[in-house]
PDB file of C-alpha atoms in Angstrom:
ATOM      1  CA  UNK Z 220     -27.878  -2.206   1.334  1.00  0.00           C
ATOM      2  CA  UNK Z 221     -25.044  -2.822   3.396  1.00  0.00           C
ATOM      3  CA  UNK Z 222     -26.835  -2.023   6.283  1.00  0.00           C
ATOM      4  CA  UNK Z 223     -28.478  -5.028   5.896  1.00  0.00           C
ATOM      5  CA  UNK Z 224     -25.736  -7.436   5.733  1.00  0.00           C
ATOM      6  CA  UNK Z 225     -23.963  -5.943   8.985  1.00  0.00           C
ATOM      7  CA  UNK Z 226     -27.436  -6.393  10.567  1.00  0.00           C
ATOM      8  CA  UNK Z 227     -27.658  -9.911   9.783  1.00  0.00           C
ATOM      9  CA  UNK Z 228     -23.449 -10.299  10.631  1.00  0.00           C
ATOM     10  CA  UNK Z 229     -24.325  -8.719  13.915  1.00  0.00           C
ATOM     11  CA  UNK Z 230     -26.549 -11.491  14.838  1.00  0.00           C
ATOM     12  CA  UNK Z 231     -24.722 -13.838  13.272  1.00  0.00           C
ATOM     13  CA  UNK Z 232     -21.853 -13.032  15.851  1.00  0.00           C
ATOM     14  CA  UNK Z 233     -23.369 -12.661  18.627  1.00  0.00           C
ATOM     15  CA  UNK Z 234     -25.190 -16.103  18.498  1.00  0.00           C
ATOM     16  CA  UNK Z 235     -21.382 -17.459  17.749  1.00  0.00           C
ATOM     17  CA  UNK Z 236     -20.338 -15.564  20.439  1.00  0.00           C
ATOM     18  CA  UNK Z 237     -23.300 -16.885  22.933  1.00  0.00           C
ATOM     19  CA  UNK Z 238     -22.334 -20.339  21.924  1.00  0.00           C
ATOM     20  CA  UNK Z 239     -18.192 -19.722  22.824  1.00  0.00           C
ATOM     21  CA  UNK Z 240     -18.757 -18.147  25.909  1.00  0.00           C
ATOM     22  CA  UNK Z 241     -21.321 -20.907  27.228  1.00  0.00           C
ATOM     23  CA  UNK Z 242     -19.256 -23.373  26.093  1.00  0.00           C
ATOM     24  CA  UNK Z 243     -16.219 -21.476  27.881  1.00  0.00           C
ATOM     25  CA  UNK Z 244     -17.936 -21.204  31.347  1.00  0.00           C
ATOM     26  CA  UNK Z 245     -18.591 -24.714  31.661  1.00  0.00           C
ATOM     27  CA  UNK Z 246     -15.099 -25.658  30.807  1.00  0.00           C
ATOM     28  CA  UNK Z 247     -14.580 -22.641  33.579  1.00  0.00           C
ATOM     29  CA  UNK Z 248     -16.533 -23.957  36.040  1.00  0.00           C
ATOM     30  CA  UNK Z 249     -15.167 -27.783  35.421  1.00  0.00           C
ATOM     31  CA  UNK Z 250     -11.951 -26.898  36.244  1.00  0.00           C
ATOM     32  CA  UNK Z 251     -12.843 -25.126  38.685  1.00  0.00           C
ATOM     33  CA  UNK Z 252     -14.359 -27.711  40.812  1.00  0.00           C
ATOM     34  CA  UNK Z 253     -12.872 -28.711  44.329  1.00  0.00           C
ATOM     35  CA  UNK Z 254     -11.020 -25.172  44.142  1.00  0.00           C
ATOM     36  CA  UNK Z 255     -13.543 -23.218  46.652  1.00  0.00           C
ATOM     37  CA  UNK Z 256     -10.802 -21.599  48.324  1.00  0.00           C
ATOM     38  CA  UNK Z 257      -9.970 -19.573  45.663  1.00  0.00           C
ATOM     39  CA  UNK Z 258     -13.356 -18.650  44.172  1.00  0.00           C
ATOM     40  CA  UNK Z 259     -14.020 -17.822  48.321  1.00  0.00           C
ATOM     41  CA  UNK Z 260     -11.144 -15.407  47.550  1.00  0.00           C
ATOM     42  CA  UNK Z 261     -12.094 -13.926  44.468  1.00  0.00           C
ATOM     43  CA  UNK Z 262     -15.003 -13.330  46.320  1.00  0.00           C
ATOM     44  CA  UNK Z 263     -13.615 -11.245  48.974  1.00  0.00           C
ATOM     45  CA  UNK Z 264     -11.747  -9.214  46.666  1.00  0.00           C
ATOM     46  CA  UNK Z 265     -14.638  -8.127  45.013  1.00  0.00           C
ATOM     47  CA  UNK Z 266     -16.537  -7.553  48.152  1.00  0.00           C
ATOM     48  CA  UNK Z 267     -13.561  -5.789  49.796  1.00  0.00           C
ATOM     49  CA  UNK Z 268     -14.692  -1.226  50.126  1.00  0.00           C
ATOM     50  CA  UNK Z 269     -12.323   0.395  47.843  1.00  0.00           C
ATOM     51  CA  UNK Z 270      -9.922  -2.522  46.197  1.00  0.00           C
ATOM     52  CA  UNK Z 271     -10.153  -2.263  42.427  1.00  0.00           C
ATOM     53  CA  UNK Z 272      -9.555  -6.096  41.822  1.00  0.00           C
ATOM     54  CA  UNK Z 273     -12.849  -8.064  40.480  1.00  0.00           C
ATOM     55  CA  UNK Z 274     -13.521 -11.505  40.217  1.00  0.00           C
ATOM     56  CA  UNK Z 275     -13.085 -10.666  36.771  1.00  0.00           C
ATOM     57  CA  UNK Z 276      -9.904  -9.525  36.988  1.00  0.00           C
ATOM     58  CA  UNK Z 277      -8.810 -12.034  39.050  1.00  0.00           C
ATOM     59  CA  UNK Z 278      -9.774 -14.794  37.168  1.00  0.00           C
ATOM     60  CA  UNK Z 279      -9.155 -13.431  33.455  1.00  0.00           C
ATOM     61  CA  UNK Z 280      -6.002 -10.824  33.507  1.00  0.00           C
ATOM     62  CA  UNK Z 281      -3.634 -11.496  36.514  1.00  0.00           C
ATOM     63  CA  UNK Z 282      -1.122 -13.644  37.085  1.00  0.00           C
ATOM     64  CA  UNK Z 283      -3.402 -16.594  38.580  1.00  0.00           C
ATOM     65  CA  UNK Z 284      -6.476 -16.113  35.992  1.00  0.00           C
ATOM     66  CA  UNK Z 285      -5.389 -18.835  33.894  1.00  0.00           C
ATOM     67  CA  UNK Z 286      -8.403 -20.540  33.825  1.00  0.00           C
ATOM     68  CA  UNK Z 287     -10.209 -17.375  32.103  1.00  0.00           C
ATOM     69  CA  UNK Z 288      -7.930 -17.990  28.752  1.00  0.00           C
ATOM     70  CA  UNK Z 289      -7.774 -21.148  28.953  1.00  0.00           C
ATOM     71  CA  UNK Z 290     -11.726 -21.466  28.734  1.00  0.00           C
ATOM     72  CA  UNK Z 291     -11.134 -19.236  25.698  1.00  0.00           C
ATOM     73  CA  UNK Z 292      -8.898 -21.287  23.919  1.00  0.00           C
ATOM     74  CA  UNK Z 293     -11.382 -24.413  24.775  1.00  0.00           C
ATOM     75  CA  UNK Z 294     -13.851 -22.347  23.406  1.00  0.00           C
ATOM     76  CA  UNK Z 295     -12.421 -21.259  19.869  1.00  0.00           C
ATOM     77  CA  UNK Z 296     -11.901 -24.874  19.314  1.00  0.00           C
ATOM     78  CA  UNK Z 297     -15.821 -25.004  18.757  1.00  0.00           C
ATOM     79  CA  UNK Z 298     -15.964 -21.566  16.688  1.00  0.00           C
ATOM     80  CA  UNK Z 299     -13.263 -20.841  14.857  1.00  0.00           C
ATOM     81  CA  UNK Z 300     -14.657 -21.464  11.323  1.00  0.00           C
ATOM     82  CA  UNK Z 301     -17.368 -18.802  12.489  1.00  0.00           C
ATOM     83  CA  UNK Z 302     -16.743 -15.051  12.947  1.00  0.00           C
ATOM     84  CA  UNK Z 303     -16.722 -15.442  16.536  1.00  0.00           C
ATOM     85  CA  UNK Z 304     -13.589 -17.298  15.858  1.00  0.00           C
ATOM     86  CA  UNK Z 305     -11.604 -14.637  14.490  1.00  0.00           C
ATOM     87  CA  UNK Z 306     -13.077 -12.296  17.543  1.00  0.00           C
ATOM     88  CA  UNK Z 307     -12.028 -14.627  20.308  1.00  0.00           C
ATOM     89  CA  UNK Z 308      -8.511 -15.464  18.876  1.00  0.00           C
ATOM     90  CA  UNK Z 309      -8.046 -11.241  18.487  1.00  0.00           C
ATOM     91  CA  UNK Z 310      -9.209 -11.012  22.177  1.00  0.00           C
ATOM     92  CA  UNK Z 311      -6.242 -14.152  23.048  1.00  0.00           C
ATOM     93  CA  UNK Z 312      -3.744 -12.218  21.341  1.00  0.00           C
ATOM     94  CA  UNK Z 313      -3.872  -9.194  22.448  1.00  0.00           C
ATOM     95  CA  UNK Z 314      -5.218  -9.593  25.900  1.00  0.00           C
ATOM     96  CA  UNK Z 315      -3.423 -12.855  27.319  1.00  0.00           C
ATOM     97  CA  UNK Z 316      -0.099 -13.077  24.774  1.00  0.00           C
ATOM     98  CA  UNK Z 317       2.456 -13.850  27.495  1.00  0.00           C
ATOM     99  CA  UNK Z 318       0.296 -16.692  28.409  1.00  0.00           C
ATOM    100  CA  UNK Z 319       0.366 -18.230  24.553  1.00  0.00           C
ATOM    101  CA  UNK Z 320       3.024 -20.440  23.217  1.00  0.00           C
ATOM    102  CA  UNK Z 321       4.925 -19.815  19.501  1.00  0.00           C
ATOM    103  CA  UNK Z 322       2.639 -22.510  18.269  1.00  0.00           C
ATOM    104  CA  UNK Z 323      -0.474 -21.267  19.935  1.00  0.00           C
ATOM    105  CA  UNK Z 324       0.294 -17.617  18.744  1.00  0.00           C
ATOM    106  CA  UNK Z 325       0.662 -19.175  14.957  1.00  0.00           C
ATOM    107  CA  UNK Z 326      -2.719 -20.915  15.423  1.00  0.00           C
ATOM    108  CA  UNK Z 327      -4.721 -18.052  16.598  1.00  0.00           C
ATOM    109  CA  UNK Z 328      -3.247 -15.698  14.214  1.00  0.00           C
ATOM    110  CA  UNK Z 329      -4.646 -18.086  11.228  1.00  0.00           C
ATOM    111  CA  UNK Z 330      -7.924 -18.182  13.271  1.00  0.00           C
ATOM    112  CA  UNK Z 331      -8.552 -14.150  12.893  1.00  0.00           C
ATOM    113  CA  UNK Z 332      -7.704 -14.034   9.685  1.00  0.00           C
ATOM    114  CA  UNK Z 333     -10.873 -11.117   8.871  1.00  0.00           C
ATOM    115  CA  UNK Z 334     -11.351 -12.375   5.551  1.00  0.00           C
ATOM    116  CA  UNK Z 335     -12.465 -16.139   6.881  1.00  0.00           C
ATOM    117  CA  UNK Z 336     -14.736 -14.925   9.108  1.00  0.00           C
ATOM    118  CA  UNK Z 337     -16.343 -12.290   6.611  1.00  0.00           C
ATOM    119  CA  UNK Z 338     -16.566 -15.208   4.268  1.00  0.00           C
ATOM    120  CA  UNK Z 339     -18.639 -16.999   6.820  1.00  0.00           C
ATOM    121  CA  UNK Z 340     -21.171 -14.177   6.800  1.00  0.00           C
ATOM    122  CA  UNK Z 341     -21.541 -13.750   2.832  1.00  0.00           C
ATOM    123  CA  UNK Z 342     -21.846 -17.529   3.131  1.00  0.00           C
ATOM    124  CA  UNK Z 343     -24.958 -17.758   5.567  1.00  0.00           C
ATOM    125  CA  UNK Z 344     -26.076 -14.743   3.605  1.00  0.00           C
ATOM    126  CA  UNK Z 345     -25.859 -16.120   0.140  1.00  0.00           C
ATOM    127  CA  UNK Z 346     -28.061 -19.603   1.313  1.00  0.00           C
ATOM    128  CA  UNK Z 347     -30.517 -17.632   3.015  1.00  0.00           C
ATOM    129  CA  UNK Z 348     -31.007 -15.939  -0.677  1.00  0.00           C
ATOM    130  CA  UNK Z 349     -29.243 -12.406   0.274  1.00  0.00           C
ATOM    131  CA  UNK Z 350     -27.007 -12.948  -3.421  1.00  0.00           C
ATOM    132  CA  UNK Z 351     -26.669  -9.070  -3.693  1.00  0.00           C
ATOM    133  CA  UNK Z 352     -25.747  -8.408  -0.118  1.00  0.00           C
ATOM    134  CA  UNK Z 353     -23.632 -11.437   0.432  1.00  0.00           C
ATOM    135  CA  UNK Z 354     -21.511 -10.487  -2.858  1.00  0.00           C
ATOM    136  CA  UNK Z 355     -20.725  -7.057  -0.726  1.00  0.00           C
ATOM    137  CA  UNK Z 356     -19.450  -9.220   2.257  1.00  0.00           C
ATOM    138  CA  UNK Z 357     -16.835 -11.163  -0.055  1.00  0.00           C
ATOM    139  CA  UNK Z 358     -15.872  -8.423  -1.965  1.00  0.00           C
ATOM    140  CA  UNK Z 359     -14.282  -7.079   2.055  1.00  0.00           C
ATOM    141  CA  UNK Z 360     -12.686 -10.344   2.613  1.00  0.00           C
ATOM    142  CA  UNK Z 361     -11.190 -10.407  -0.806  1.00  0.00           C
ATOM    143  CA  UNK Z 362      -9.706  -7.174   0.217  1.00  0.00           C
ATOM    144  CA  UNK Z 363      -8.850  -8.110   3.784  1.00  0.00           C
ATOM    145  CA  UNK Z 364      -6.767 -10.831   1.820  1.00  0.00           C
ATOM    146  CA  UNK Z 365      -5.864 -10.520  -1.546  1.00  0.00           C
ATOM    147  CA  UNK Z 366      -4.103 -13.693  -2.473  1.00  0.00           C
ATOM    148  CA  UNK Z 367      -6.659 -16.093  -0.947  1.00  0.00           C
ATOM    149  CA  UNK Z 368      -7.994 -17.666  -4.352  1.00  0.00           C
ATOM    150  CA  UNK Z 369     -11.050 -19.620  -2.350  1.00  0.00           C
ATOM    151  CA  UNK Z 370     -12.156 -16.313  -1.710  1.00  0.00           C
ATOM    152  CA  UNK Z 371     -12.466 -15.395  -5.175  1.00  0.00           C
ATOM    153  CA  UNK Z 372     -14.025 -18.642  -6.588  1.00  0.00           C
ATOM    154  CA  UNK Z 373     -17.079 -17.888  -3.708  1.00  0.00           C
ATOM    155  CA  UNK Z 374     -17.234 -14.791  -5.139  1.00  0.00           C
ATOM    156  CA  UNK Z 375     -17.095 -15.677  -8.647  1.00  0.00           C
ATOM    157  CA  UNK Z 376     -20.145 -18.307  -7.879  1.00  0.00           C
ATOM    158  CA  UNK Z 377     -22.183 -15.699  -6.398  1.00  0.00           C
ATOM    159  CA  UNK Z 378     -22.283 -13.533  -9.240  1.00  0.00           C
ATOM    160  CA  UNK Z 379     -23.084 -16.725 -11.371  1.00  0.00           C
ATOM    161  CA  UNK Z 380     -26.429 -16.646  -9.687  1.00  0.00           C
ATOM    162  CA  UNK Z 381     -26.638 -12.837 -10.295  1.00  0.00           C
ATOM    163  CA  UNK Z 382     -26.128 -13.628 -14.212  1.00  0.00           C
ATOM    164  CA  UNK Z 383     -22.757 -12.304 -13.910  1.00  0.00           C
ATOM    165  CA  UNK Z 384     -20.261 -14.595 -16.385  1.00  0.00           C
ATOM    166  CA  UNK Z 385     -17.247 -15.381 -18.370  1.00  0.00           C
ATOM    167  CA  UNK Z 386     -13.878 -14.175 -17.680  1.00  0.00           C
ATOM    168  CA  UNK Z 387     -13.422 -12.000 -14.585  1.00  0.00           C
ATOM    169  CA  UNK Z 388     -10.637 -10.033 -13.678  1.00  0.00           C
ATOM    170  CA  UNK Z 389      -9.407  -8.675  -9.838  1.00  0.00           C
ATOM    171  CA  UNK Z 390      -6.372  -6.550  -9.142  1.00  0.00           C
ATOM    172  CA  UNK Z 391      -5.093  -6.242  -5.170  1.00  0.00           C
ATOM    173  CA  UNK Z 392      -9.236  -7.492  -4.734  1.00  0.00           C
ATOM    174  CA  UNK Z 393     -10.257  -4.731  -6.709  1.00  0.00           C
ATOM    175  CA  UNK Z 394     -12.464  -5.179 -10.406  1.00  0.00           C
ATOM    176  CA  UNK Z 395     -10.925  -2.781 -12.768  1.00  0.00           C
ATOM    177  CA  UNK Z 396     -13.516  -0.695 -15.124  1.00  0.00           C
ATOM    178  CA  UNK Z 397     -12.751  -1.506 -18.657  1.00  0.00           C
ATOM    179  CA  UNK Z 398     -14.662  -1.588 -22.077  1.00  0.00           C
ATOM    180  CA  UNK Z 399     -13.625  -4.793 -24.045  1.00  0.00           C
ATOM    181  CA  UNK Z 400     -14.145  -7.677 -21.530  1.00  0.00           C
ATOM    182  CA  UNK Z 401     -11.024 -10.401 -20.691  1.00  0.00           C
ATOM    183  CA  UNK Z 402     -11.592 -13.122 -23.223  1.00  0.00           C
ATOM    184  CA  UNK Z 403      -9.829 -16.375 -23.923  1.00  0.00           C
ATOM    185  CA  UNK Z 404      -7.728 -17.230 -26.552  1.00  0.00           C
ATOM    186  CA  UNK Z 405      -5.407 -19.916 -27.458  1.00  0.00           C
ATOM    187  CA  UNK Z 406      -5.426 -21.079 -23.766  1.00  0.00           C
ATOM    188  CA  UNK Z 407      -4.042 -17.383 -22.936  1.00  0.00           C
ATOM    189  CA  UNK Z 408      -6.196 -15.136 -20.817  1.00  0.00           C
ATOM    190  CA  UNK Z 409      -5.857 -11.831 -22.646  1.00  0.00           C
ATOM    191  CA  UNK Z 410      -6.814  -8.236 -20.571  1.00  0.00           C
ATOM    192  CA  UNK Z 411      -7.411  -4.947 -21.647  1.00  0.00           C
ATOM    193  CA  UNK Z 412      -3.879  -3.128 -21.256  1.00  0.00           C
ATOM    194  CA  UNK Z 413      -5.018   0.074 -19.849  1.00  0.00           C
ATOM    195  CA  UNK Z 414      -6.557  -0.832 -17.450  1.00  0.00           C
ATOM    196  CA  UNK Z 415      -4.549  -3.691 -15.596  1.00  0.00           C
ATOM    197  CA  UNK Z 416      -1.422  -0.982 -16.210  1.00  0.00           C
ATOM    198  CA  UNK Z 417      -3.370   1.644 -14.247  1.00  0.00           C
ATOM    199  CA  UNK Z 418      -4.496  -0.979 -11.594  1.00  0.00           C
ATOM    200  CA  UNK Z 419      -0.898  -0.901 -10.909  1.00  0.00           C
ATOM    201  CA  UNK Z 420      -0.410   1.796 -11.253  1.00  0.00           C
ATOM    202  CA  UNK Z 421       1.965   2.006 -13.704  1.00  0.00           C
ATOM    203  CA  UNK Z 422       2.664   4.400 -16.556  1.00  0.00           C
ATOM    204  CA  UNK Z 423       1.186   3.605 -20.105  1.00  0.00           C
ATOM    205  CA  UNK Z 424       2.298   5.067 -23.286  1.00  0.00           C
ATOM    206  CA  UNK Z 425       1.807   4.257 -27.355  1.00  0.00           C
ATOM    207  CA  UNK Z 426       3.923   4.582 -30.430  1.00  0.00           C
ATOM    208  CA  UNK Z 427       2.069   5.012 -33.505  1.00  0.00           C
ATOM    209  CA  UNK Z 428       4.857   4.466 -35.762  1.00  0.00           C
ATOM    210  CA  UNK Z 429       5.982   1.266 -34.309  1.00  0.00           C
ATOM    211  CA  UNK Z 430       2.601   0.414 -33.472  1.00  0.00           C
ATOM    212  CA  UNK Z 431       3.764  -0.473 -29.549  1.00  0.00           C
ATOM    213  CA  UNK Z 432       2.475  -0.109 -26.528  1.00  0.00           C
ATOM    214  CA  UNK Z 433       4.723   0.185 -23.341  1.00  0.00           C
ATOM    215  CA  UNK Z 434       4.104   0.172 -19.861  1.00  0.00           C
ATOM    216  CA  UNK Z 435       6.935   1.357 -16.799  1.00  0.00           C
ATOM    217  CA  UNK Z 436       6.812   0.433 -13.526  1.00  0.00           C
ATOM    218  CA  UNK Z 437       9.420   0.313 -10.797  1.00  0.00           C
ATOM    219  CA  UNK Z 438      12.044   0.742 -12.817  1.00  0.00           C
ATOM    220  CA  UNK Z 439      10.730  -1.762 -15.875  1.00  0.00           C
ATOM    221  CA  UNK Z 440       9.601  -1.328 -18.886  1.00  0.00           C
ATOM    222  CA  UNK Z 441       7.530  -4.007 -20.717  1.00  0.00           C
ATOM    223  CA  UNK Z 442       6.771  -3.427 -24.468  1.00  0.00           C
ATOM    224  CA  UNK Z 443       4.204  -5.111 -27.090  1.00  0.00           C
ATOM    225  CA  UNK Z 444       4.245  -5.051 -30.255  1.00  0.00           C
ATOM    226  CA  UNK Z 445       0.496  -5.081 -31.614  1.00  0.00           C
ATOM    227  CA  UNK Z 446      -0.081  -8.475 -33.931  1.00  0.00           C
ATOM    228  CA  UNK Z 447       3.500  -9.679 -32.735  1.00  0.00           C
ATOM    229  CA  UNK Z 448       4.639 -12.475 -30.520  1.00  0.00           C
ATOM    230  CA  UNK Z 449       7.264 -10.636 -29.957  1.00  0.00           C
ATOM    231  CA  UNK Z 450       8.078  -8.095 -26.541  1.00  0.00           C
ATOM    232  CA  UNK Z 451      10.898  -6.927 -24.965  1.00  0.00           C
ATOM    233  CA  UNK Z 452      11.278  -6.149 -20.733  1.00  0.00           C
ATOM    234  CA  UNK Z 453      13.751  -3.598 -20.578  1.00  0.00           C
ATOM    235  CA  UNK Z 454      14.995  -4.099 -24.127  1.00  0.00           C
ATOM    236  CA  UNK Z 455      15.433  -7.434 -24.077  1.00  0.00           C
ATOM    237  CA  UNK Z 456      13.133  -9.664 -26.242  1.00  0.00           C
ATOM    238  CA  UNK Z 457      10.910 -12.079 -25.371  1.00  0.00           C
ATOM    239  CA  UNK Z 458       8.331 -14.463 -27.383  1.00  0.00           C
ATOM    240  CA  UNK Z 459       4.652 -14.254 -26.377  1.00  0.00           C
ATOM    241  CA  UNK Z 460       2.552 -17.569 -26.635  1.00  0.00           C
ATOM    242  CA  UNK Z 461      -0.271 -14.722 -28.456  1.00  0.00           C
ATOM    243  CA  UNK Z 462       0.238 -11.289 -29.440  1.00  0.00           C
ATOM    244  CA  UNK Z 463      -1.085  -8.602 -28.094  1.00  0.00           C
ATOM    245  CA  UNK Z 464      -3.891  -7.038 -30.219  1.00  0.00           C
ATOM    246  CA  UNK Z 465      -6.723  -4.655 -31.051  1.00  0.00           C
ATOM    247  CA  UNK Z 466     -10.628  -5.859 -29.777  1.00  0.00           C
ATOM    248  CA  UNK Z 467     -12.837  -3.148 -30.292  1.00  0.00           C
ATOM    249  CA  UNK Z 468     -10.506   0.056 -30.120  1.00  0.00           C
ATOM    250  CA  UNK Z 469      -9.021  -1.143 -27.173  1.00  0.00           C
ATOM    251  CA  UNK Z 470      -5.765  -2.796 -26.991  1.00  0.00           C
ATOM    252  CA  UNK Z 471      -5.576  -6.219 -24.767  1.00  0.00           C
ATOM    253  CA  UNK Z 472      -2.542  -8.122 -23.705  1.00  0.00           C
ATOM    254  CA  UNK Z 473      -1.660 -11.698 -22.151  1.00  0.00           C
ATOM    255  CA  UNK Z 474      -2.070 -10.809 -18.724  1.00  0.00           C
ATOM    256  CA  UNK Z 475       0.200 -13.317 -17.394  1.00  0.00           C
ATOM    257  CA  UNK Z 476       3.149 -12.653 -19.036  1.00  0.00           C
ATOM    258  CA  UNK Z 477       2.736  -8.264 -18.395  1.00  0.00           C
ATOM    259  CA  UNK Z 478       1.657  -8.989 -14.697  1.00  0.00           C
ATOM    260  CA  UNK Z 479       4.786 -11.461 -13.943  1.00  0.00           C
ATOM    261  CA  UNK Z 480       6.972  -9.325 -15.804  1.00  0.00           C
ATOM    262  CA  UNK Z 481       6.028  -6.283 -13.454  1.00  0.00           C
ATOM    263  CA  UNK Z 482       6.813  -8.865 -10.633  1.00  0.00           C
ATOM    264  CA  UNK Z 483       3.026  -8.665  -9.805  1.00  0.00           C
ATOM    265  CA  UNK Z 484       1.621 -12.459  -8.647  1.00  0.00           C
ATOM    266  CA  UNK Z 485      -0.700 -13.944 -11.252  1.00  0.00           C
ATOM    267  CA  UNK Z 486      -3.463 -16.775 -10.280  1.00  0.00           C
ATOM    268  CA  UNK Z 487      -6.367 -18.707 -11.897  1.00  0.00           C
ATOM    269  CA  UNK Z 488      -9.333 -19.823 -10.479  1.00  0.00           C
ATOM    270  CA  UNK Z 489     -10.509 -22.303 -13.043  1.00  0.00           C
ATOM    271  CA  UNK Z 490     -13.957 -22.963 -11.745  1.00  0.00           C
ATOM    272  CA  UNK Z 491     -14.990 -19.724 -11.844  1.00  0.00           C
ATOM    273  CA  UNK Z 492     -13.004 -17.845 -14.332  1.00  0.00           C
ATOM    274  CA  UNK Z 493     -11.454 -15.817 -12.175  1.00  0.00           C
ATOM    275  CA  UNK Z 494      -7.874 -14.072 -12.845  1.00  0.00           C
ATOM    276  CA  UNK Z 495      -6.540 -12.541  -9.872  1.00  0.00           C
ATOM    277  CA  UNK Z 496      -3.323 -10.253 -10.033  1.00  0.00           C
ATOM    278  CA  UNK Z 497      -1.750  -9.491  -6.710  1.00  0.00           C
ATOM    279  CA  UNK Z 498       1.768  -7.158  -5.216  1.00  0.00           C
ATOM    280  CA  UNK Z 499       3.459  -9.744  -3.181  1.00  0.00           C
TER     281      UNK Z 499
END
């Protein structure tokens, strides 16, 4: 199945990628009217027994091949919201870096972002009816950027049209497995403890007696008390907006208040339903 979807991103590419690099040669060859000399030049070099300099060269890597990135950055300007984009500000960046300003740099780093560009694909791929294979493609630019909510809220629509709904529930991009799903209640998003605390991987322990559950990680220690508003984070006490509490064997927490207090981000995609719980 995902065969598919890197098929159709293939082509999807390379057409973006056609596109830049005509676009780039006429901006080439524009400025490089009235300059004969120097394509005369080139010319020789390339023509020259044994030199290993190429028009190519010439005009894209050394020292006077300014016009090669230059027709690059003209080009992105028509492709960066496509995954070409993110391929062509990679190629600036890594290839002709002492020729890029701070601001430039800052720009084309935003560009190659992975996760826009994969976005693009399971974009073209969800409107040309490809649901299943598109939802694949987001779920890699979730994880190529965790804290982009926009990201999560086309995912979250996508699996609306596969029948998937109410509240769902991501950890650094990742859906944890769990058996009582995240429900709603009093305005407070409320998770299934286990499996948020082993998301992040943190340690998870009960006490029947006091009828707690407690959860360590990096050095704190956030405790519930089951049918009480009140916890503590490393002993001291806190009041919860809802308690903590029992659905179906499994006990389920307010997720924002555990996930801040194990400084782990917490954001919600309202459209969607979507809560998304992120290590800054």
């Amino acid at each position: 199945m995902k065969k598919g979807w890197l098929v159709i991103a293939s082509c999807v590419l390379a057409t973006s990628l056609m596109a830049g690099s005509a676009f780039a040669k006429s901006e080439a060859s524009e400025s490089n009217k009235g300059n004969s000399e120097q394509a005369k030049a080139n010319a020789d070099l390339k023509a020259k027994p044994g030199s290993e300099e190429t028009v190519t060269s010439s005009t894209y890597d050394g020292n006077q091949g300014h016009n090669g990135y230059k027709g690059l950055l003209n080009a992105i300007d028509n492709v960066q919201d496509k995954p070409a984009g993110a391929v062509i500000a990679d190629l600036l960046l890594t290839k002709y870096e002492t020729h890029l300003t701070a601001e430039q740099k800052a720009e084309l780093e935003a560009i190659k972002e992975k996760d826009l560009a994969l976005s693009v694909v399971a974009d073209l791929l969800d409107k040309n009816g490809s649901v299943t294979d598109a939802v694949y493609v987001q779920k890699e630019a979730i994880l190529a950027n965790v804290a982009n909510l926009n990201a999560y809220k086309q995912l979250g629509k996508m699996y609306e049209k596969l029948g998937k709904i109410g509240v769902k529930l991501y950890v650094n991009g990742e859906e944890p497995t769990f058996e009582v799903a995240p429900f709603i209640r009093e305005g407070n998003t409320l998770v299934p403890f286990r499996a948020i605390a082993e998301a992040l991987k943190a340690t998870v322990s009960w006490n029947e007696d006091e009828r707690s559950v407690s959860v360590t990680r990096d050095g704190i220690t956030v405790k519930l008390f089951i049918d009480s508003k009140t916890a503590t984070v490393n002993g001291n006490e806190v009041t919860l907006e809802v308690p903590a509490t029992i659905e179906n064997g499994s006990t389920v927490v307010p997720v924002r208040f555990v996930s801040e207090a194990l400084k782990a981000a917490v954001k919600w995609e309202s459209e969607t339903q979507s809560v998304v719980i992120y290590e800054e």
